[in-house]
Amino acid sequence: MRFPTVLLAVALLLPTQIVAQSRQVPVVVEMFTSQGCSSCPPADSLVRDLSTRSDVLPLSLHVDYWDYLGWKDVFGSSDNTQRQRAYIASIGGRTIYTPQAVVQGQAGIVGSHGRDLETLITKFRDGGTKAQIGARRAGDTVEITIAPMQANLPRSEVHFVQYEPRAQVNILRGENAGRTLTYANVVRNWSTLRDWDGRSAVSFKAGYGKNLPVAIIVQARGNGPILGAATLR
């Protein structure tokens, strides 16, 4: 009976495609931070702690406006700075600062205030997810589905975020000179895939570039409330 053996051998020779499925995450925390900020390491430590949990997605967004202090943040981005500035119009505030945590696109606090941060995470987690997101990666393509979980959701944008789970940096100059800092969920690319009307279920595909974990975030236009998020590794 060599037939099953032959079938097995043929099957092993066929090309395989790894398929990954997404996981819905109730709460998104955006931590605006900088390697040139001496007040930021405690907030960065909070992000590392939060990154081990299943009920929250913390993202480190390194800004570039402290680079003049003597150390150019290796992850610093003017896009991250602009995103933080946009939150002034949507959630209030007089100016941008680090560390700042923005929770679910709706509330901003000092990023190192752990108790206040936990209170906001609990509040928005208990408020429930507004948009159901599913994603499936096969090769270099991600298939995404979005559906409303309640009526009258606002028009929104679908964001595609790639992040580095862990990164360690030796700081040579500036306020943190001489320190080796470890970061979690460092945003390396943030792009907007499309608009969503907030009413219809939609399915579409996106290209998968860098071999990094992905977050798919649905957020009301104008840096409004985050309606749903999912991660894909």
PDB file of C-alpha atoms in Angstrom:
ATOM      1  CA  MET A   1       0.000   0.000   0.000  1.00  0.00           C
ATOM      2  CA  ARG A   2       2.336   2.757  -1.265  1.00  0.00           C
ATOM      3  CA  PHE A   3      -0.454   5.036  -2.496  1.00  0.00           C
ATOM      4  CA  PRO A   4      -0.913   7.043   0.760  1.00  0.00           C
ATOM      5  CA  THR A   5       2.853   7.486   0.991  1.00  0.00           C
ATOM      6  CA  VAL A   6       2.977   8.926  -2.522  1.00  0.00           C
ATOM      7  CA  LEU A   7       0.105  11.317  -1.744  1.00  0.00           C
ATOM      8  CA  LEU A   8       1.892  12.516   1.365  1.00  0.00           C
ATOM      9  CA  ALA A   9       5.091  13.103  -0.562  1.00  0.00           C
ATOM     10  CA  VAL A  10       3.244  15.139  -3.203  1.00  0.00           C
ATOM     11  CA  ALA A  11       1.466  17.188  -0.543  1.00  0.00           C
ATOM     12  CA  LEU A  12       4.759  18.045   1.114  1.00  0.00           C
ATOM     13  CA  LEU A  13       6.111  19.338  -2.188  1.00  0.00           C
ATOM     14  CA  LEU A  14       3.164  21.678  -2.829  1.00  0.00           C
ATOM     15  CA  PRO A  15       3.673  25.372  -1.945  1.00  0.00           C
ATOM     16  CA  THR A  16       1.953  26.455   1.259  1.00  0.00           C
ATOM     17  CA  GLN A  17       0.637  29.851   2.248  1.00  0.00           C
ATOM     18  CA  ILE A  18       0.573  30.943   5.865  1.00  0.00           C
ATOM     19  CA  VAL A  19      -2.741  32.520   6.819  1.00  0.00           C
ATOM     20  CA  ALA A  20      -3.029  34.742   9.898  1.00  0.00           C
ATOM     21  CA  GLN A  21      -6.278  35.875  11.518  1.00  0.00           C
ATOM     22  CA  SER A  22      -6.879  39.142  13.361  1.00  0.00           C
ATOM     23  CA  ARG A  23      -7.929  39.772  16.959  1.00  0.00           C
ATOM     24  CA  GLN A  24     -10.348  42.536  17.936  1.00  0.00           C
ATOM     25  CA  VAL A  25      -9.007  44.935  20.590  1.00  0.00           C
ATOM     26  CA  PRO A  26     -11.432  46.979  22.739  1.00  0.00           C
ATOM     27  CA  VAL A  27      -9.232  50.018  23.529  1.00  0.00           C
ATOM     28  CA  VAL A  28      -6.431  51.867  21.715  1.00  0.00           C
ATOM     29  CA  VAL A  29      -3.880  53.955  23.626  1.00  0.00           C
ATOM     30  CA  GLU A  30      -1.665  56.278  21.581  1.00  0.00           C
ATOM     31  CA  MET A  31       1.416  57.287  23.568  1.00  0.00           C
ATOM     32  CA  PHE A  32       3.172  60.355  22.166  1.00  0.00           C
ATOM     33  CA  THR A  33       6.749  60.130  23.371  1.00  0.00           C
ATOM     34  CA  SER A  34      10.324  61.114  22.574  1.00  0.00           C
ATOM     35  CA  GLN A  35      13.796  59.790  23.267  1.00  0.00           C
ATOM     36  CA  GLY A  36      14.825  63.387  23.951  1.00  0.00           C
ATOM     37  CA  CYS A  37      12.302  63.771  26.793  1.00  0.00           C
ATOM     38  CA  SER A  38      13.498  62.944  30.324  1.00  0.00           C
ATOM     39  CA  SER A  39       9.883  62.630  31.538  1.00  0.00           C
ATOM     40  CA  CYS A  40       9.014  59.949  28.977  1.00  0.00           C
ATOM     41  CA  PRO A  41      10.703  56.721  30.208  1.00  0.00           C
ATOM     42  CA  PRO A  42       8.018  56.054  32.891  1.00  0.00           C
ATOM     43  CA  ALA A  43       5.333  56.367  30.194  1.00  0.00           C
ATOM     44  CA  ASP A  44       7.326  54.098  27.886  1.00  0.00           C
ATOM     45  CA  SER A  45       7.418  51.549  30.702  1.00  0.00           C
ATOM     46  CA  LEU A  46       3.619  51.724  30.960  1.00  0.00           C
ATOM     47  CA  VAL A  47       3.368  50.985  27.242  1.00  0.00           C
ATOM     48  CA  ARG A  48       5.531  47.892  27.706  1.00  0.00           C
ATOM     49  CA  ASP A  49       3.237  46.689  30.494  1.00  0.00           C
ATOM     50  CA  LEU A  50       0.085  47.375  28.475  1.00  0.00           C
ATOM     51  CA  SER A  51       1.489  45.552  25.448  1.00  0.00           C
ATOM     52  CA  THR A  52       1.153  42.237  27.301  1.00  0.00           C
ATOM     53  CA  ARG A  53      -2.614  42.642  27.735  1.00  0.00           C
ATOM     54  CA  SER A  54      -5.401  41.490  25.426  1.00  0.00           C
ATOM     55  CA  ASP A  55      -7.883  44.281  26.239  1.00  0.00           C
ATOM     56  CA  VAL A  56      -5.779  47.192  25.044  1.00  0.00           C
ATOM     57  CA  LEU A  57      -3.557  48.099  22.109  1.00  0.00           C
ATOM     58  CA  PRO A  58      -0.855  50.585  23.132  1.00  0.00           C
ATOM     59  CA  LEU A  59       1.034  52.307  20.325  1.00  0.00           C
ATOM     60  CA  SER A  60       4.212  54.366  20.759  1.00  0.00           C
ATOM     61  CA  LEU A  61       4.215  57.395  18.460  1.00  0.00           C
ATOM     62  CA  HIS A  62       7.601  59.119  18.627  1.00  0.00           C
ATOM     63  CA  VAL A  63       7.499  62.831  17.836  1.00  0.00           C
ATOM     64  CA  ASP A  64      10.289  64.983  16.434  1.00  0.00           C
ATOM     65  CA  TYR A  65       9.894  68.351  18.158  1.00  0.00           C
ATOM     66  CA  TRP A  66      12.444  67.622  20.901  1.00  0.00           C
ATOM     67  CA  ASP A  67      15.207  66.677  18.456  1.00  0.00           C
ATOM     68  CA  TYR A  68      16.796  70.125  18.854  1.00  0.00           C
ATOM     69  CA  LEU A  69      17.767  69.265  22.448  1.00  0.00           C
ATOM     70  CA  GLY A  70      20.730  67.260  21.192  1.00  0.00           C
ATOM     71  CA  TRP A  71      19.407  63.802  20.350  1.00  0.00           C
ATOM     72  CA  LYS A  72      17.496  62.974  17.180  1.00  0.00           C
ATOM     73  CA  ASP A  73      14.865  60.363  18.056  1.00  0.00           C
ATOM     74  CA  VAL A  74      15.552  57.397  15.782  1.00  0.00           C
ATOM     75  CA  PHE A  75      11.801  56.714  15.572  1.00  0.00           C
ATOM     76  CA  GLY A  76      10.742  60.371  15.516  1.00  0.00           C
ATOM     77  CA  SER A  77       8.308  61.369  12.785  1.00  0.00           C
ATOM     78  CA  SER A  78       6.745  64.637  11.712  1.00  0.00           C
ATOM     79  CA  ASP A  79       3.619  62.619  10.850  1.00  0.00           C
ATOM     80  CA  ASN A  80       3.324  61.589  14.507  1.00  0.00           C
ATOM     81  CA  THR A  81       3.783  65.207  15.572  1.00  0.00           C
ATOM     82  CA  GLN A  82       1.058  66.297  13.161  1.00  0.00           C
ATOM     83  CA  ARG A  83      -1.286  63.606  14.448  1.00  0.00           C
ATOM     84  CA  GLN A  84      -0.768  64.832  18.000  1.00  0.00           C
ATOM     85  CA  ARG A  85      -1.407  68.428  16.939  1.00  0.00           C
ATOM     86  CA  ALA A  86      -4.655  67.357  15.266  1.00  0.00           C
ATOM     87  CA  TYR A  87      -5.900  66.024  18.589  1.00  0.00           C
ATOM     88  CA  ILE A  88      -5.826  69.549  20.048  1.00  0.00           C
ATOM     89  CA  ALA A  89      -8.791  70.416  17.824  1.00  0.00           C
ATOM     90  CA  SER A  90     -10.724  67.224  18.576  1.00  0.00           C
ATOM     91  CA  ILE A  91     -10.125  66.587  22.297  1.00  0.00           C
ATOM     92  CA  GLY A  92      -8.951  70.007  23.456  1.00  0.00           C
ATOM     93  CA  GLY A  93      -5.740  71.363  24.916  1.00  0.00           C
ATOM     94  CA  ARG A  94      -3.535  74.397  24.449  1.00  0.00           C
ATOM     95  CA  THR A  95      -0.362  72.761  23.210  1.00  0.00           C
ATOM     96  CA  ILE A  96       1.321  69.440  22.537  1.00  0.00           C
ATOM     97  CA  TYR A  97       3.628  67.827  25.081  1.00  0.00           C
ATOM     98  CA  THR A  98       5.289  64.546  25.975  1.00  0.00           C
ATOM     99  CA  PRO A  99       4.476  62.125  27.307  1.00  0.00           C
ATOM    100  CA  GLN A 100       0.810  62.317  26.318  1.00  0.00           C
ATOM    101  CA  ALA A 101      -1.570  59.376  26.159  1.00  0.00           C
ATOM    102  CA  VAL A 102      -4.676  59.642  23.980  1.00  0.00           C
ATOM    103  CA  VAL A 103      -7.195  56.921  24.796  1.00  0.00           C
ATOM    104  CA  GLN A 104      -9.655  55.735  22.144  1.00  0.00           C
ATOM    105  CA  GLY A 105      -9.185  59.022  20.310  1.00  0.00           C
ATOM    106  CA  GLN A 106     -11.319  60.748  22.945  1.00  0.00           C
ATOM    107  CA  ALA A 107      -9.328  61.673  26.051  1.00  0.00           C
ATOM    108  CA  GLY A 108      -5.799  62.934  26.562  1.00  0.00           C
ATOM    109  CA  ILE A 109      -3.788  62.740  29.788  1.00  0.00           C
ATOM    110  CA  VAL A 110      -0.193  62.870  30.969  1.00  0.00           C
ATOM    111  CA  GLY A 111       1.182  59.574  29.726  1.00  0.00           C
ATOM    112  CA  SER A 112       3.018  58.649  32.920  1.00  0.00           C
ATOM    113  CA  HIS A 113      -0.116  58.884  35.099  1.00  0.00           C
ATOM    114  CA  GLY A 114      -0.795  55.168  35.346  1.00  0.00           C
ATOM    115  CA  ARG A 115      -3.896  55.298  37.535  1.00  0.00           C
ATOM    116  CA  ASP A 116      -5.636  57.870  35.363  1.00  0.00           C
ATOM    117  CA  LEU A 117      -4.722  55.858  32.290  1.00  0.00           C
ATOM    118  CA  GLU A 118      -6.171  52.682  33.758  1.00  0.00           C
ATOM    119  CA  THR A 119      -9.396  54.511  34.647  1.00  0.00           C
ATOM    120  CA  LEU A 120      -9.817  55.650  31.042  1.00  0.00           C
ATOM    121  CA  ILE A 121      -9.026  52.199  29.660  1.00  0.00           C
ATOM    122  CA  THR A 122     -11.727  50.697  31.880  1.00  0.00           C
ATOM    123  CA  LYS A 123     -14.227  53.389  30.896  1.00  0.00           C
ATOM    124  CA  PHE A 124     -13.827  52.890  27.157  1.00  0.00           C
ATOM    125  CA  ARG A 125     -13.545  49.118  27.392  1.00  0.00           C
ATOM    126  CA  ASP A 126     -16.872  48.968  29.215  1.00  0.00           C
ATOM    127  CA  GLY A 127     -18.389  51.263  26.584  1.00  0.00           C
ATOM    128  CA  GLY A 128     -18.090  48.511  23.999  1.00  0.00           C
ATOM    129  CA  THR A 129     -16.848  48.290  20.435  1.00  0.00           C
ATOM    130  CA  LYS A 130     -18.775  50.249  17.807  1.00  0.00           C
ATOM    131  CA  ALA A 131     -17.337  48.652  14.654  1.00  0.00           C
ATOM    132  CA  GLN A 132     -16.532  44.992  14.111  1.00  0.00           C
ATOM    133  CA  ILE A 133     -13.240  44.473  12.277  1.00  0.00           C
ATOM    134  CA  GLY A 134     -11.921  41.269  10.804  1.00  0.00           C
ATOM    135  CA  ALA A 135      -8.670  40.788   8.941  1.00  0.00           C
ATOM    136  CA  ARG A 136      -6.958  37.850   7.328  1.00  0.00           C
ATOM    137  CA  ARG A 137      -3.440  37.871   5.933  1.00  0.00           C
ATOM    138  CA  ALA A 138      -2.384  35.518   3.166  1.00  0.00           C
ATOM    139  CA  GLY A 139       1.053  36.178   1.753  1.00  0.00           C
ATOM    140  CA  ASP A 140       1.453  39.864   0.939  1.00  0.00           C
ATOM    141  CA  THR A 141      -2.278  40.668   1.019  1.00  0.00           C
ATOM    142  CA  VAL A 142      -4.594  41.524   3.902  1.00  0.00           C
ATOM    143  CA  GLU A 143      -8.332  40.954   3.475  1.00  0.00           C
ATOM    144  CA  ILE A 144     -10.293  43.323   5.719  1.00  0.00           C
ATOM    145  CA  THR A 145     -13.978  43.366   6.675  1.00  0.00           C
ATOM    146  CA  ILE A 146     -15.733  46.101   8.643  1.00  0.00           C
ATOM    147  CA  ALA A 147     -19.320  46.115   9.894  1.00  0.00           C
ATOM    148  CA  PRO A 148     -21.238  48.511  12.169  1.00  0.00           C
ATOM    149  CA  MET A 149     -22.328  47.167  15.545  1.00  0.00           C
ATOM    150  CA  GLN A 150     -24.844  49.965  16.146  1.00  0.00           C
ATOM    151  CA  ALA A 151     -26.787  52.501  14.129  1.00  0.00           C
ATOM    152  CA  ASN A 152     -25.788  56.049  13.229  1.00  0.00           C
ATOM    153  CA  LEU A 153     -22.032  55.705  13.377  1.00  0.00           C
ATOM    154  CA  PRO A 154     -20.130  58.701  11.966  1.00  0.00           C
ATOM    155  CA  ARG A 155     -18.241  58.726   8.697  1.00  0.00           C
ATOM    156  CA  SER A 156     -14.810  57.353   9.442  1.00  0.00           C
ATOM    157  CA  GLU A 157     -11.360  56.527   8.150  1.00  0.00           C
ATOM    158  CA  VAL A 158      -9.715  53.113   8.102  1.00  0.00           C
ATOM    159  CA  HIS A 159      -6.107  53.281   9.266  1.00  0.00           C
ATOM    160  CA  PHE A 160      -3.436  50.658   8.608  1.00  0.00           C
ATOM    161  CA  VAL A 161      -0.677  50.786  11.230  1.00  0.00           C
ATOM    162  CA  GLN A 162       2.490  48.714  11.266  1.00  0.00           C
ATOM    163  CA  TYR A 163       4.478  48.620  14.489  1.00  0.00           C
ATOM    164  CA  GLU A 164       7.621  47.095  15.946  1.00  0.00           C
ATOM    165  CA  PRO A 165       6.807  45.007  19.056  1.00  0.00           C
ATOM    166  CA  ARG A 166      10.134  45.676  20.821  1.00  0.00           C
ATOM    167  CA  ALA A 167      13.057  48.007  20.198  1.00  0.00           C
ATOM    168  CA  GLN A 168      16.056  48.949  22.315  1.00  0.00           C
ATOM    169  CA  VAL A 169      17.988  52.167  21.794  1.00  0.00           C
ATOM    170  CA  ASN A 170      21.209  53.475  23.346  1.00  0.00           C
ATOM    171  CA  ILE A 171      20.755  57.206  23.924  1.00  0.00           C
ATOM    172  CA  LEU A 172      24.057  59.036  23.483  1.00  0.00           C
ATOM    173  CA  ARG A 173      23.048  62.692  23.887  1.00  0.00           C
ATOM    174  CA  GLY A 174      20.248  64.877  25.178  1.00  0.00           C
ATOM    175  CA  GLU A 175      18.210  64.593  28.371  1.00  0.00           C
ATOM    176  CA  ASN A 176      18.422  60.774  28.442  1.00  0.00           C
ATOM    177  CA  ALA A 177      22.126  60.551  27.544  1.00  0.00           C
ATOM    178  CA  GLY A 178      23.779  57.359  28.768  1.00  0.00           C
ATOM    179  CA  ARG A 179      20.539  55.397  29.087  1.00  0.00           C
ATOM    180  CA  THR A 180      19.460  52.316  27.176  1.00  0.00           C
ATOM    181  CA  LEU A 181      15.703  52.491  26.693  1.00  0.00           C
ATOM    182  CA  THR A 182      13.347  49.725  25.631  1.00  0.00           C
ATOM    183  CA  TYR A 183      10.204  50.549  23.690  1.00  0.00           C
ATOM    184  CA  ALA A 184       7.086  48.539  22.847  1.00  0.00           C
ATOM    185  CA  ASN A 185       4.767  48.731  19.835  1.00  0.00           C
ATOM    186  CA  VAL A 186       6.700  51.474  18.072  1.00  0.00           C
ATOM    187  CA  VAL A 187       4.716  52.796  15.102  1.00  0.00           C
ATOM    188  CA  ARG A 188       6.813  52.514  11.933  1.00  0.00           C
ATOM    189  CA  ASN A 189       4.126  53.254   9.366  1.00  0.00           C
ATOM    190  CA  TRP A 190       0.654  54.814   9.645  1.00  0.00           C
ATOM    191  CA  SER A 191      -1.450  55.106   6.513  1.00  0.00           C
ATOM    192  CA  THR A 192      -5.120  55.696   5.749  1.00  0.00           C
ATOM    193  CA  LEU A 193      -6.609  53.027   3.494  1.00  0.00           C
ATOM    194  CA  ARG A 194     -10.039  54.467   2.748  1.00  0.00           C
ATOM    195  CA  ASP A 195     -13.149  56.189   4.055  1.00  0.00           C
ATOM    196  CA  TRP A 196     -16.071  54.271   5.575  1.00  0.00           C
ATOM    197  CA  ASP A 197     -19.648  55.536   5.691  1.00  0.00           C
ATOM    198  CA  GLY A 198     -20.326  54.059   9.149  1.00  0.00           C
ATOM    199  CA  ARG A 199     -23.433  52.246   7.911  1.00  0.00           C
ATOM    200  CA  SER A 200     -22.559  49.535   5.407  1.00  0.00           C
ATOM    201  CA  ALA A 201     -20.571  46.348   5.849  1.00  0.00           C
ATOM    202  CA  VAL A 202     -17.528  46.481   3.571  1.00  0.00           C
ATOM    203  CA  SER A 203     -14.773  44.122   2.466  1.00  0.00           C
ATOM    204  CA  PHE A 204     -11.559  45.102   0.720  1.00  0.00           C
ATOM    205  CA  LYS A 205      -7.906  44.189   0.365  1.00  0.00           C
ATOM    206  CA  ALA A 206      -4.676  45.957   1.254  1.00  0.00           C
ATOM    207  CA  GLY A 207      -1.049  45.255   0.484  1.00  0.00           C
ATOM    208  CA  TYR A 208       1.133  43.935   3.284  1.00  0.00           C
ATOM    209  CA  GLY A 209       4.609  45.439   3.156  1.00  0.00           C
ATOM    210  CA  LYS A 210       7.051  45.203   6.034  1.00  0.00           C
ATOM    211  CA  ASN A 211       7.011  41.973   8.001  1.00  0.00           C
ATOM    212  CA  LEU A 212       5.622  43.634  11.134  1.00  0.00           C
ATOM    213  CA  PRO A 213       2.417  43.278  13.160  1.00  0.00           C
ATOM    214  CA  VAL A 214      -0.510  45.336  11.877  1.00  0.00           C
ATOM    215  CA  ALA A 215      -3.281  47.267  13.592  1.00  0.00           C
ATOM    216  CA  ILE A 216      -6.422  48.170  11.667  1.00  0.00           C
ATOM    217  CA  ILE A 217      -8.144  51.127  13.294  1.00  0.00           C
ATOM    218  CA  VAL A 218     -11.510  52.654  12.383  1.00  0.00           C
ATOM    219  CA  GLN A 219     -11.678  56.251  13.577  1.00  0.00           C
ATOM    220  CA  ALA A 220     -14.231  59.011  13.039  1.00  0.00           C
ATOM    221  CA  ARG A 221     -12.962  61.704  10.709  1.00  0.00           C
ATOM    222  CA  GLY A 222     -10.949  64.581  12.104  1.00  0.00           C
ATOM    223  CA  ASN A 223      -9.153  62.506  14.746  1.00  0.00           C
ATOM    224  CA  GLY A 224     -12.496  61.667  16.314  1.00  0.00           C
ATOM    225  CA  PRO A 225     -13.463  58.684  18.483  1.00  0.00           C
ATOM    226  CA  ILE A 226     -11.968  55.313  17.644  1.00  0.00           C
ATOM    227  CA  LEU A 227     -14.858  52.984  16.804  1.00  0.00           C
ATOM    228  CA  GLY A 228     -12.943  49.720  16.595  1.00  0.00           C
ATOM    229  CA  ALA A 229      -9.512  48.157  16.232  1.00  0.00           C
ATOM    230  CA  ALA A 230      -7.991  44.791  15.455  1.00  0.00           C
ATOM    231  CA  THR A 231      -4.453  43.434  15.402  1.00  0.00           C
ATOM    232  CA  LEU A 232      -2.878  41.021  12.970  1.00  0.00           C
ATOM    233  CA  ARG A 233       0.480  39.324  13.499  1.00  0.00           C
TER     234      ARG A 233
END
